[in-house]
Coordinates of C-alpha atoms and ligand atoms in Angstrom, one line a residue:
Chain I
X1 CA 0.0 0.0 0.1
X2 CA 1.2 3.3 -0.9
X3 CA 0.8 5.8 1.7
X4 CA 0.2 9.7 1.4
X5 CA 1.5 12.7 3.4
X6 CA 0.3 16.3 3.2
X7 CA 2.6 19.0 1.5
X8 CA 2.6 21.5 4.1
X9 CA -0.7 23.7 3.7
X10 CA -1.1 23.3 0.2
X11 CA -3.8 20.7 0.6
X12 CA -2.1 18.2 -1.6
X13 CA -1.4 14.7 -0.4
X14 CA 1.8 13.4 -1.9
X15 CA 2.9 9.6 -2.2
X16 CA 5.6 8.9 0.3
X17 CA 7.8 7.8 -2.6
X18 CA 8.2 10.3 -5.4
X19 CA 9.7 9.7 -8.9
X20 CA 13.1 11.7 -9.1
X21 CA 13.8 12.2 -12.7
X22 CA 17.4 13.3 -12.8
X23 CA 18.4 9.9 -13.7
X24 CA 16.0 9.7 -16.6
X25 CA 17.9 12.2 -18.6
X26 CA 20.2 9.5 -19.7
X27 CA 17.4 7.0 -19.6
X28 CA 15.7 9.0 -22.4
X29 CA 18.0 7.0 -24.7
X30 CA 16.1 3.9 -23.6
X31 CA 12.6 5.5 -23.5
X32 CA 11.0 2.2 -23.5
X33 CA 12.2 1.2 -19.9
X34 CA 11.8 4.6 -18.6
X35 CA 8.3 4.8 -19.8
X36 CA 7.4 1.3 -18.4
X37 CA 8.9 2.5 -15.2
X38 CA 6.8 5.5 -15.0
X39 CA 3.7 3.8 -16.0
X40 CA 4.2 1.1 -13.4
X41 CA 4.8 3.9 -10.7
X42 CA 1.5 5.3 -11.6
X43 CA -0.1 1.9 -11.4
X44 CA 1.2 1.3 -8.0
X45 CA -0.5 4.7 -7.0
X46 CA 2.5 6.9 -6.7
X47 CA 1.3 10.3 -7.6
X48 CA 4.4 12.6 -7.2
X49 CA 7.2 13.4 -9.6
X50 CA 10.2 15.8 -9.1
X51 CA 11.7 17.4 -12.3
X52 CA 14.2 20.2 -13.1
X53 CA 12.0 22.7 -15.2
X54 CA 14.8 23.2 -17.7
X55 CA 14.8 19.3 -18.6
X56 CA 12.7 19.6 -21.8
X57 CA 13.5 16.0 -22.7
X58 CA 12.5 14.3 -19.5
X59 CA 9.4 16.6 -19.5
X60 CA 8.1 15.5 -23.0
X61 CA 8.8 11.9 -22.1
X62 CA 6.8 12.3 -19.0
X63 CA 4.1 14.2 -20.8
X64 CA 3.8 11.3 -23.3
X65 CA 3.4 8.7 -20.5
X66 CA 0.8 10.8 -18.5
X67 CA -1.3 11.2 -21.6
X68 CA -1.1 7.6 -22.5
X69 CA -2.0 6.5 -18.9
X70 CA -4.6 9.2 -18.6
X71 CA -3.0 10.2 -15.6
X72 CA -2.6 14.1 -16.0
X73 CA -5.2 14.9 -13.5
X74 CA -3.9 12.8 -10.6
X75 CA -0.1 13.5 -10.7
X76 CA 1.6 16.2 -8.5
X77 CA 4.7 17.6 -10.1
X78 CA 7.4 19.1 -8.0
X79 CA 9.3 21.5 -10.2
X80 CA 12.8 23.2 -9.7
X81 CA 13.6 26.1 -11.8
X82 CA 17.2 26.5 -13.1
X83 CA 18.9 29.8 -12.5
X84 CA 19.4 32.0 -15.7
X85 CA 23.0 32.6 -14.6
X86 CA 24.9 29.4 -14.3
X87 CA 26.9 28.7 -11.1
X88 CA 28.8 25.8 -9.4
X89 CA 28.0 26.9 -5.9
X90 CA 25.3 29.1 -4.2
X91 CA 26.0 32.4 -5.4
X92 CA 24.6 35.3 -3.3
X93 CA 26.6 37.8 -5.3
X94 CA 24.3 37.0 -8.3
X95 CA 21.2 39.1 -7.5
X96 CA 17.8 37.4 -7.6
X97 CA 16.6 39.5 -10.5
X98 CA 19.5 38.0 -12.6
X99 CA 19.2 34.4 -11.4
X100 CA 15.6 34.2 -11.2
X101 CA 13.6 37.0 -12.9
X102 CA 9.9 36.8 -12.7
X103 CA 9.5 36.5 -16.5
X104 CA 11.9 33.6 -16.5
X105 CA 10.0 31.6 -13.6
X106 CA 6.7 32.4 -15.5
X107 CA 8.1 31.2 -18.8
X108 CA 9.7 28.0 -17.3
X109 CA 6.4 27.1 -15.4
X110 CA 4.3 27.7 -18.4
X111 CA 6.6 25.6 -20.7
X112 CA 6.6 22.8 -18.2
X113 CA 2.9 22.9 -18.0
X114 CA 2.6 22.7 -21.7
X115 CA 5.0 19.8 -22.2
X116 CA 3.4 17.9 -19.3
X117 CA -0.2 18.6 -20.4
X118 CA -1.1 19.2 -16.9
X119 CA -3.0 22.3 -15.5
X120 CA -1.1 23.0 -12.3
X121 CA 2.1 22.0 -10.8
X122 CA 2.3 21.1 -7.1
X123 CA 5.3 23.3 -6.6
X124 CA 7.7 25.8 -8.4
X125 CA 11.1 26.3 -6.5
X126 CA 14.1 28.5 -6.9
X127 CA 17.1 26.1 -6.8
X128 CA 20.3 26.6 -5.0
X129 CA 18.6 29.1 -2.8
X130 CA 20.5 32.0 -1.1
X131 CA 19.0 33.8 1.9
X132 CA 20.1 37.1 0.3
X133 CA 17.6 36.7 -2.2
X134 CA 14.5 36.9 0.1
X135 CA 13.8 40.7 -0.3
X136 CA 15.3 41.0 -3.8
X137 CA 13.7 40.8 -7.3
X138 CA 10.2 39.9 -8.4
X139 CA 10.4 36.2 -8.0
X140 CA 8.1 36.1 -5.0
X141 CA 5.4 38.4 -6.6
X142 CA 5.5 36.2 -10.0
X143 CA 5.3 32.8 -8.1
X144 CA 2.3 34.3 -6.0
X145 CA 0.6 35.3 -9.3
X146 CA 1.2 32.0 -10.8
X147 CA -0.4 30.5 -7.4
X148 CA -3.3 32.8 -7.8
X149 CA -3.8 31.8 -11.4
X150 CA -3.9 28.3 -10.4
X151 CA -0.7 27.3 -12.4
X152 CA 1.1 26.2 -9.2
X153 CA -0.2 25.1 -6.0
X154 CA 2.7 26.1 -3.9
X155 CA 5.9 28.2 -3.7
X156 CA 9.2 26.5 -2.6
X157 CA 13.0 26.9 -2.5
X158 CA 15.3 24.1 -3.2
X159 CA 18.7 24.0 -1.2
X160 CA 22.1 23.2 -2.5
X161 CA 23.6 20.0 -1.3
X162 CA 24.2 20.0 2.5
X163 CA 23.3 23.9 2.7
X164 CA 20.4 23.5 5.2
X165 CA 21.3 26.7 7.0
X166 CA 20.2 28.7 3.8
X167 CA 16.6 27.5 4.5
X168 CA 16.2 28.7 8.0
X169 CA 15.1 32.3 7.4
X170 CA 12.7 31.7 4.7
X171 CA 10.9 28.9 6.4
X172 CA 10.6 30.9 9.5
X173 CA 9.1 33.9 7.6
X174 CA 6.1 31.7 6.8
X175 CA 6.1 33.0 3.2
X176 CA 6.8 29.6 1.4
X177 CA 4.9 26.3 1.1
X178 CA 7.7 23.8 0.8
X179 CA 11.4 23.3 0.8
X180 CA 13.3 20.7 -1.0
X181 CA 16.6 19.3 0.2
X182 CA 19.1 16.5 0.5
X183 CA 18.7 14.3 3.6
X184 CA 20.1 10.8 3.9
X185 CA 22.0 8.7 6.4
X186 CA 25.2 10.8 5.5
X187 CA 23.6 14.1 5.6
X188 CA 21.2 14.3 8.6
X189 CA 21.6 18.0 9.1
X190 CA 18.2 19.1 8.3
X191 CA 16.8 17.1 11.4
X192 CA 18.5 19.5 13.9
X193 CA 16.8 22.8 13.2
X194 CA 15.3 22.9 9.8
X195 CA 12.7 20.2 10.1
X196 CA 11.3 21.3 13.6
X197 CA 11.1 24.8 11.8
X198 CA 9.2 23.4 9.0
X199 CA 6.8 21.6 11.3
X200 CA 6.4 24.8 13.3
X201 CA 5.4 26.7 10.1
X202 CA 3.5 24.2 8.1
X203 CA 6.1 24.1 5.5
X204 CA 6.3 20.9 3.5
X205 CA 9.6 19.0 3.0
X206 CA 10.5 17.2 -0.3
X207 CA 13.6 15.0 0.4
X208 CA 16.1 14.4 -2.5
X209 CA 19.1 12.3 -2.9
X210 CA 18.2 10.0 -0.1
X211 CA 20.6 7.5 -1.7
X212 CA 23.4 9.9 -1.9
X213 CA 23.2 9.9 -5.8
X214 CA 23.0 6.2 -5.8
X215 CA 26.0 5.5 -3.5
X216 CA 23.9 4.1 -0.8
X217 CA 22.6 1.6 -3.3
X218 CA 25.8 0.0 -3.6
X219 CA 26.4 -3.7 -4.3
X220 CA 26.3 -5.9 -1.3
X221 CA 30.1 -5.6 -0.8
X222 CA 29.9 -1.9 -0.7
X223 CA 31.4 -1.2 -4.0
X224 CA 29.8 1.7 -6.0
X225 CA 28.6 0.9 -9.5
X226 CA 31.0 2.2 -12.1
X227 CA 29.3 5.2 -13.7
X228 CA 29.7 6.0 -17.5
X229 CA 32.0 8.7 -18.6
X230 CA 29.1 11.0 -19.4
X231 CA 27.5 10.5 -16.0
X232 CA 28.4 13.7 -13.8
X233 CA 29.0 11.3 -10.9
X234 CA 32.2 10.0 -12.5
X235 CA 33.9 13.4 -11.7
X236 CA 32.0 13.8 -8.5
X237 CA 33.1 10.5 -6.9
X238 CA 36.8 11.1 -7.7
X239 CA 39.1 8.3 -6.2
X240 CA 39.4 9.7 -2.6
X241 CA 35.7 10.4 -2.4
X242 CA 34.7 7.2 -3.8
X243 CA 36.9 5.2 -1.4
X244 CA 35.7 7.0 1.7
X245 CA 32.1 6.6 0.5
X246 CA 32.4 2.8 -0.2
X247 CA 34.1 2.4 3.4
X248 CA 31.2 4.2 5.0
X249 CA 28.6 2.2 3.0
X250 CA 30.4 -1.0 4.2
X251 CA 30.2 0.2 7.7
X252 CA 26.3 0.4 7.3
X253 CA 25.9 -3.2 6.3
X254 CA 25.6 -4.7 9.9
X255 CA 22.7 -2.2 10.4
X256 CA 20.5 -3.9 7.7
X257 CA 18.3 -6.4 9.3
X258 CA 15.1 -8.3 7.9
X259 CA 12.8 -7.4 6.4
X260 CA 15.1 -4.8 4.9
X261 CA 17.3 -6.5 2.2
X262 CA 20.1 -3.9 1.6
X263 CA 21.6 -0.6 2.7
X264 CA 19.4 1.1 0.0
X265 CA 16.2 -0.1 1.8
X266 CA 17.5 1.1 5.2
X267 CA 18.5 4.5 3.5
X268 CA 15.1 5.1 2.0
X269 CA 13.2 4.2 5.3
X270 CA 15.6 6.6 7.1
X271 CA 14.8 9.4 4.8
X272 CA 11.1 8.8 5.4
X273 CA 11.3 8.6 9.2
X274 CA 11.3 12.2 10.1
X275 CA 7.6 13.5 10.4
X276 CA 8.3 16.7 8.9
X277 CA 9.0 14.9 5.5
X278 CA 6.3 15.1 3.0
X279 CA 7.8 12.9 0.2
X280 CA 11.1 11.1 -0.6
X281 CA 12.3 11.6 -4.2
X282 CA 14.4 8.8 -5.4
X283 CA 16.2 9.0 -8.8
X284 CA 15.1 5.8 -10.7
X285 CA 15.4 4.6 -14.2
X286 CA 14.2 1.0 -14.3
X287 CA 11.2 -1.0 -13.2
X288 CA 13.5 -3.2 -11.0
X289 CA 14.6 0.0 -9.1
X290 CA 11.1 1.3 -8.7
X291 CA 9.8 -2.1 -7.3
X292 CA 12.7 -2.2 -4.9
X293 CA 12.3 1.3 -3.8
X294 CA 8.6 1.1 -3.4
X295 CA 8.7 -2.1 -1.3
X296 CA 11.2 -0.4 1.0
X297 CA 9.1 2.7 1.4
X298 CA 6.0 0.7 2.1
X299 CA 7.7 -0.8 5.1
X300 CA 7.5 2.7 6.7
X301 CA 9.7 4.7 9.1
X302 CA 12.3 3.0 11.2
X303 CA 11.8 2.5 14.8
X304 CA 13.6 4.9 17.3
X305 CA 16.4 2.4 18.1
X306 CA 17.4 1.8 14.5
X307 CA 17.2 5.7 13.9
X308 CA 19.4 6.3 17.1
X309 CA 21.9 3.8 15.8
X310 CA 22.2 5.5 12.4
X311 CA 23.2 8.7 14.0
X312 CA 26.6 7.4 14.2
X313 CA 26.9 7.4 10.4
X314 CA 26.5 11.0 9.7
X315 CA 29.1 12.5 7.7
X316 CA 28.3 15.3 5.2
X317 CA 26.7 17.6 7.9
Chain Q
X1 CA 59.9 26.9 1.3
X2 CA 59.9 30.7 1.4
X3 CA 57.9 32.8 -1.1
X4 CA 60.5 33.5 -3.9
X5 CA 59.1 37.2 -4.4
X6 CA 59.6 39.7 -1.7
X7 CA 59.3 43.5 -1.6
X8 CA 60.1 46.1 1.0
X9 CA 58.1 49.3 1.6
X10 CA 58.4 52.0 0.5
X11 CA 58.5 50.8 -2.9
X12 CA 57.8 52.7 -6.2
X13 CA 54.3 51.7 -7.2
X14 CA 54.8 51.0 -10.8
X15 CA 57.7 48.7 -10.1
X16 CA 55.7 46.8 -7.4
X17 CA 52.8 46.5 -9.8
X18 CA 55.1 45.0 -12.4
X19 CA 56.5 42.6 -10.0
X20 CA 53.1 41.4 -8.8
X21 CA 51.9 40.9 -12.4
X22 CA 55.1 38.8 -13.0
X23 CA 55.2 36.8 -9.7
X24 CA 54.8 33.2 -10.8
X25 CA 52.6 32.4 -7.6
X26 CA 50.6 35.7 -7.9
X27 CA 51.9 36.9 -4.6
X28 CA 54.6 39.0 -3.0
X29 CA 55.8 39.1 0.5
X30 CA 56.3 42.5 2.3
X31 CA 58.7 42.7 5.2
X32 CA 57.2 43.9 8.4
X33 CA 58.6 44.4 11.9
X34 CA 57.9 41.7 14.6
X35 CA 55.0 42.7 16.9
X36 CA 57.5 43.2 19.8
X37 CA 59.1 46.1 17.8
X38 CA 55.9 47.9 16.9
X39 CA 55.0 50.9 18.9
X40 CA 51.4 49.9 19.3
X41 CA 52.1 46.3 20.4
X42 CA 50.4 46.9 23.8
X43 CA 47.3 47.9 21.9
X44 CA 47.3 44.9 19.6
X45 CA 47.8 42.5 22.6
X46 CA 45.1 44.2 24.5
X47 CA 42.5 43.6 21.5
X48 CA 43.9 40.0 21.2
X49 CA 42.9 39.3 24.9
X50 CA 39.3 40.0 24.1
X51 CA 36.9 37.8 22.4
X52 CA 37.4 37.4 18.5
X53 CA 35.7 39.9 16.2
X54 CA 35.6 40.8 12.8
X55 CA 35.1 44.5 11.7
X56 CA 34.6 45.8 8.1
X57 CA 35.6 49.4 8.0
X58 CA 33.2 50.4 5.2
X59 CA 33.3 54.1 4.9
X60 CA 35.0 54.8 8.2
X61 CA 38.6 56.0 8.1
X62 CA 41.2 53.7 9.9
X63 CA 41.5 56.0 12.9
X64 CA 37.7 56.3 13.4
X65 CA 37.3 52.4 12.8
X66 CA 40.0 51.5 15.4
X67 CA 38.5 54.0 17.7
X68 CA 35.0 52.2 17.6
X69 CA 36.6 48.8 18.4
X70 CA 39.0 50.1 20.9
X71 CA 36.2 52.1 22.9
X72 CA 33.9 49.1 22.7
X73 CA 36.5 46.5 23.7
X74 CA 38.9 48.2 25.9
X75 CA 36.9 51.3 27.3
X76 CA 36.7 54.7 26.0
X77 CA 39.8 56.7 25.3
X78 CA 42.4 54.1 25.8
X79 CA 45.5 53.7 23.8
X80 CA 44.7 56.8 21.9
X81 CA 48.3 57.3 20.7
X82 CA 48.8 53.8 19.8
X83 CA 45.7 53.4 17.9
X84 CA 46.5 56.5 15.9
X85 CA 49.8 55.2 14.9
X86 CA 48.4 51.7 13.8
X87 CA 45.8 53.6 12.0
X88 CA 48.3 55.8 10.0
X89 CA 50.2 52.4 9.1
X90 CA 47.0 50.8 7.8
X91 CA 46.2 53.9 5.9
X92 CA 49.6 53.7 4.3
X93 CA 49.2 50.2 3.3
X94 CA 45.7 50.7 2.0
X95 CA 47.1 53.5 -0.2
X96 CA 49.8 51.2 -1.6
X97 CA 47.2 48.5 -2.3
X98 CA 44.9 51.1 -3.9
X99 CA 47.6 52.2 -6.2
X100 CA 48.5 48.6 -7.2
X101 CA 44.9 47.9 -8.2
X102 CA 44.2 51.4 -9.5
X103 CA 41.1 51.6 -7.5
X104 CA 39.7 52.2 -4.0
X105 CA 40.7 50.0 -1.2
X106 CA 38.2 48.3 1.5
X107 CA 39.7 47.4 4.9
X108 CA 38.6 44.7 7.5
X109 CA 40.3 43.7 10.6
X110 CA 39.7 40.5 12.5
X111 CA 40.8 38.6 15.4
X112 CA 38.8 35.5 15.0
X113 CA 40.0 32.5 12.9
X114 CA 37.9 31.1 9.9
X115 CA 38.6 27.5 9.5
X116 CA 37.4 27.8 5.9
X117 CA 40.7 29.5 5.2
X118 CA 42.6 26.3 5.7
X119 CA 41.2 25.1 2.3
X120 CA 43.2 26.1 -0.8
X121 CA 41.2 28.8 -2.6
X122 CA 41.5 32.0 -4.7
X123 CA 39.8 35.0 -3.4
X124 CA 37.4 36.5 -6.0
X125 CA 35.6 39.8 -6.9
X126 CA 33.7 40.9 -9.8
X127 CA 35.9 44.1 -10.8
X128 CA 38.6 43.6 -13.5
X129 CA 41.7 44.2 -11.5
X130 CA 42.1 43.4 -7.8
X131 CA 44.7 42.8 -5.1
X132 CA 44.5 41.7 -1.4
X133 CA 47.0 42.8 1.1
X134 CA 47.2 40.5 4.2
X135 CA 49.0 41.7 7.4
X136 CA 48.6 39.1 10.1
X137 CA 50.1 40.7 13.3
X138 CA 51.0 38.0 15.8
X139 CA 50.1 34.9 13.9
X140 CA 52.5 32.1 14.2
X141 CA 52.5 30.6 10.7
X142 CA 52.4 32.3 7.3
X143 CA 50.1 32.0 4.5
X144 CA 50.7 29.1 2.2
X145 CA 50.8 29.8 -1.6
X146 CA 50.8 27.1 -4.4
X147 CA 50.9 27.5 -8.2
X148 CA 47.5 27.3 -9.9
X149 CA 48.8 24.3 -12.0
X150 CA 49.1 22.2 -8.7
X151 CA 45.4 22.1 -8.3
X152 CA 43.3 19.5 -10.3
X153 CA 40.3 21.6 -11.5
X154 CA 37.8 18.8 -11.8
X155 CA 38.6 17.4 -8.2
X156 CA 38.5 20.8 -6.8
X157 CA 35.1 21.6 -8.2
X158 CA 33.7 18.2 -6.9
X159 CA 35.4 18.7 -3.6
X160 CA 34.0 22.2 -3.2
X161 CA 30.5 21.1 -4.4
X162 CA 30.4 18.8 -1.3
X163 CA 32.5 20.9 1.2
X164 CA 31.8 24.5 0.4
X165 CA 28.2 24.6 2.4
X166 CA 29.9 22.6 5.2
X167 CA 32.8 25.1 5.6
X168 CA 30.4 28.1 5.4
X169 CA 28.6 26.5 8.3
X170 CA 31.5 25.9 10.3
X171 CA 32.9 29.4 9.9
X172 CA 29.8 30.8 11.1
X173 CA 29.4 28.4 14.2
X174 CA 33.1 29.0 15.2
X175 CA 32.6 32.9 14.9
X176 CA 29.4 32.5 17.1
X177 CA 30.3 30.1 19.6
X178 CA 34.1 29.6 19.4
X179 CA 33.7 25.9 19.4
X180 CA 36.7 23.8 18.4
X181 CA 37.0 22.6 14.9
X182 CA 38.0 19.1 16.2
X183 CA 34.7 18.8 18.1
X184 CA 32.6 20.1 15.3
X185 CA 34.1 17.8 12.9
X186 CA 34.6 14.8 14.8
X187 CA 32.5 12.8 12.6
X188 CA 34.6 13.7 9.6
X189 CA 38.1 12.6 10.5
X190 CA 39.5 12.5 6.6
X191 CA 38.3 16.1 6.1
X192 CA 39.7 17.2 9.6
X193 CA 42.9 15.7 8.7
X194 CA 43.1 17.6 5.5
X195 CA 42.4 20.8 7.3
X196 CA 45.3 20.2 9.7
X197 CA 47.9 19.0 7.2
X198 CA 46.9 21.3 4.1
X199 CA 47.0 17.9 2.1
X200 CA 43.7 17.9 0.0
X201 CA 42.9 15.4 -2.8
X202 CA 42.9 18.0 -5.5
X203 CA 46.6 18.8 -5.0
X204 CA 48.8 17.2 -7.6
X205 CA 52.0 17.7 -5.7
X206 CA 51.3 17.8 -1.9
X207 CA 54.8 19.4 -1.1
X208 CA 54.7 22.2 -3.7
X209 CA 53.8 25.1 -1.4
X210 CA 55.6 28.2 -0.2
X211 CA 55.1 29.9 3.0
X212 CA 55.0 33.6 3.7
X213 CA 57.5 34.4 6.5
X214 CA 55.5 34.4 9.7
X215 CA 54.7 38.0 10.8
X216 CA 55.4 39.5 7.3
X217 CA 52.6 41.0 5.2
X218 CA 51.9 39.7 1.7
X219 CA 50.1 40.9 -1.3
X220 CA 48.3 38.6 -3.8
X221 CA 46.1 38.7 -7.0
X222 CA 42.5 38.3 -6.6
X223 CA 40.8 36.4 -9.2
X224 CA 38.4 38.4 -11.4
X225 CA 36.8 37.9 -14.7
X226 CA 40.0 39.4 -16.3
X227 CA 42.8 37.9 -14.1
X228 CA 43.7 34.6 -12.4
X229 CA 44.1 34.7 -8.7
X230 CA 46.7 33.4 -6.4
X231 CA 46.0 30.1 -4.7
X232 CA 46.5 30.2 -1.0
X233 CA 45.4 28.8 2.5
X234 CA 46.0 29.5 6.1
X235 CA 47.9 27.1 8.5
X236 CA 46.4 25.1 11.4
X237 CA 49.0 26.6 13.6
X238 CA 47.0 29.6 13.6
X239 CA 43.8 28.4 15.0
X240 CA 44.5 29.1 18.6
X241 CA 46.5 32.2 17.8
X242 CA 44.8 34.0 15.0
X243 CA 46.5 37.2 15.8
X244 CA 45.0 40.4 14.5
X245 CA 44.6 40.2 10.7
X246 CA 44.5 43.5 8.7
X247 CA 42.7 42.5 5.3
X248 CA 42.8 45.2 2.5
X249 CA 41.2 44.5 -0.9
X250 CA 41.5 47.0 -3.6
X251 CA 39.8 46.7 -7.0
X252 CA 39.1 48.7 -10.1
X253 CA 37.3 48.2 -13.3
X254 CA 39.9 49.9 -15.5
Ligands
NAP401 N1 25.6 17.9 -12.7 C1 25.2 17.7 -11.6 O1 25.6 18.4 -10.6 C2 23.8 17.2 -11.4 C3 23.4 16.2 -12.4 C4 22.3 15.3 -12.3 C5 21.5 15.5 -11.1 N2 22.0 16.4 -10.2 C6 21.2 16.4 -8.9 O2 21.3 15.1 -8.3 C7 20.0 14.7 -8.0 C8 20.0 13.3 -8.5 O3 20.2 12.4 -7.5 P1 18.9 11.9 -6.9 O4 18.3 13.0 -6.0 O5 18.2 11.3 -7.9 O6 19.9 10.8 -6.0 P2 19.3 9.5 -5.3 O7 17.9 9.3 -5.2 O8 20.0 9.6 -4.1 O9 20.0 8.3 -6.2 C9 19.7 8.1 -7.5 C10 20.3 7.0 -8.2 O10 20.4 5.9 -7.3 C11 20.3 4.7 -8.1 N3 19.3 3.8 -7.6 C12 18.0 4.2 -7.3 N4 17.3 3.3 -6.8 C13 18.0 2.2 -6.8 C14 17.9 0.8 -6.5 N5 16.8 0.3 -6.0 N6 18.9 -0.1 -6.6 C15 20.2 0.3 -7.0 N7 20.3 1.7 -7.4 C16 19.4 2.5 -7.4 C17 20.3 5.3 -9.5 O11 21.5 5.1 -10.1 P3 21.7 4.5 -11.6 O12 21.0 5.6 -12.4 O13 23.2 4.6 -11.7 O14 21.1 3.2 -11.6 C18 19.9 6.6 -9.4 O15 20.2 7.4 -10.5 C19 19.2 15.5 -8.7 O16 18.1 15.9 -7.7 C20 19.9 16.7 -9.0 O17 19.7 17.8 -8.2 C21 23.1 17.1 -10.2
FE2_402 FE1 41.6 34.1 0.9

């Protein structure tokens, strides 16, 4: 049974498991498998998809599946806009009206709606959020107008990897509906202050990268899969990073107990365990991955003893 | 290894500018007397005995800015003569930096230690030409400098994607609470070891670094859209004795 949780005060109920589409970009080369995975997810009752608004290829693929499955009216799409100015790291020196001018947010939202063929997105968000942008530019006004027009249900910000501190002020201001962030066994940072703040202000939480980009879904011996040369993870997991990650994944193996079958199962249930979390977006490409992830999520949150034991595995916070 | 390029003040501005442009590491050392020989040493020591702080002078002249911190931390009208002498010295150095960059200088002083400085980096501004003059008074170790060619750019980018937000968080926690880095990062022994040793995975040759003579000042190129910056880091030895760091950044768009 797929369970649902509210997305803050938007009135939407999201499936606890959301389809992360970052990995589908490469899967678009094998649209058959990707399409089958998406169709199967809808059939299982999963109603939430996370997508980068600028990823036209994935949006088109998703739009085709939604039309074919007759699912346009029952899917909640969590969108992340891309900055007009490219940057590697959060860049407060780029003002909000250059990174996210209102016209750009409107254009990205409307283009995505068109490609998907849906009437309303669950969320539109500014990615790599910088607290300096809060009072700048016309992004807020634009998103509020889009919300009033019924084109989005909620306004959100998406935090750069490990940058939970960037979300504190805006969540406390009570002016957004949701925040998206990385949360996993290695990066438990959000649990300290941000999650309680979200609960206090009725702000929804979209967890991403619960498997640390796939590293927590390593083979049973802890070895990470080899990534292709075009895969950005090849550069991200340079030798020393890969070695340390694999060693840390191996150390998690003894924590896997039935009914969980793998570190990935444990990691997904960990990400779901905090009550502030609305949905967990997992990057997936294949039906096998979907079935495994859905089975893990359906076993629900971990008990307090197992959660407490996982505190010793934090690393990237 | 000591920094190969040194300069002593006063130095003709054009010659100094030329030297900095040609310096292979993008940095020059400027000789400075040791703290014991400075006429304002007691003033500096009194400030160092207080809780760590950071102050941007903004529009304030050096004497007004020093009066502000001094009045606040040491009581009104203390060290009047000493702080005037130090202010004069800072103004001279700011004038020098400002000539090198051909633009206005902004000044900051700080007695707190930012652990993020332990990671190799270039300083960056948006203007076209920029230099930074650092004068660490009473720091046990000098700034380390390494050639740009010694940094693997792909690993550096990946490293910073993972570490940059964590470094920013640590800097603000250390400034706010004074908590030791070893405690804050007890769960990250490999990253802590890199901070203490300066040996990061993106360095091609881990021995290839020069040290500015402790107590000396230095001036280095800041990265801009028009020029490469000097790669540098602070040293672990400074974390318990951050001294008083005078930071002067001068930049221009011409
Ligand atoms: N250039 C960049 O910086 C860049 C590029 C793309 C994405 N991103 C970011 O990274 C995020 C993508 O990561 P994510 O959030 O999707 O990470 P994630 O959920 O932690 O991990 C997703 C990866 O885990 C693997 N996986 C999922 N289920 C599995 C299973 N049951 N068994 C084995 N492996 C499984 C898949 O890897 P395989 O695909 O290898 O099977 C999948 O791509 C995006 O949200 C985006 O923000 C950044
Ligand atoms: Fe620096």
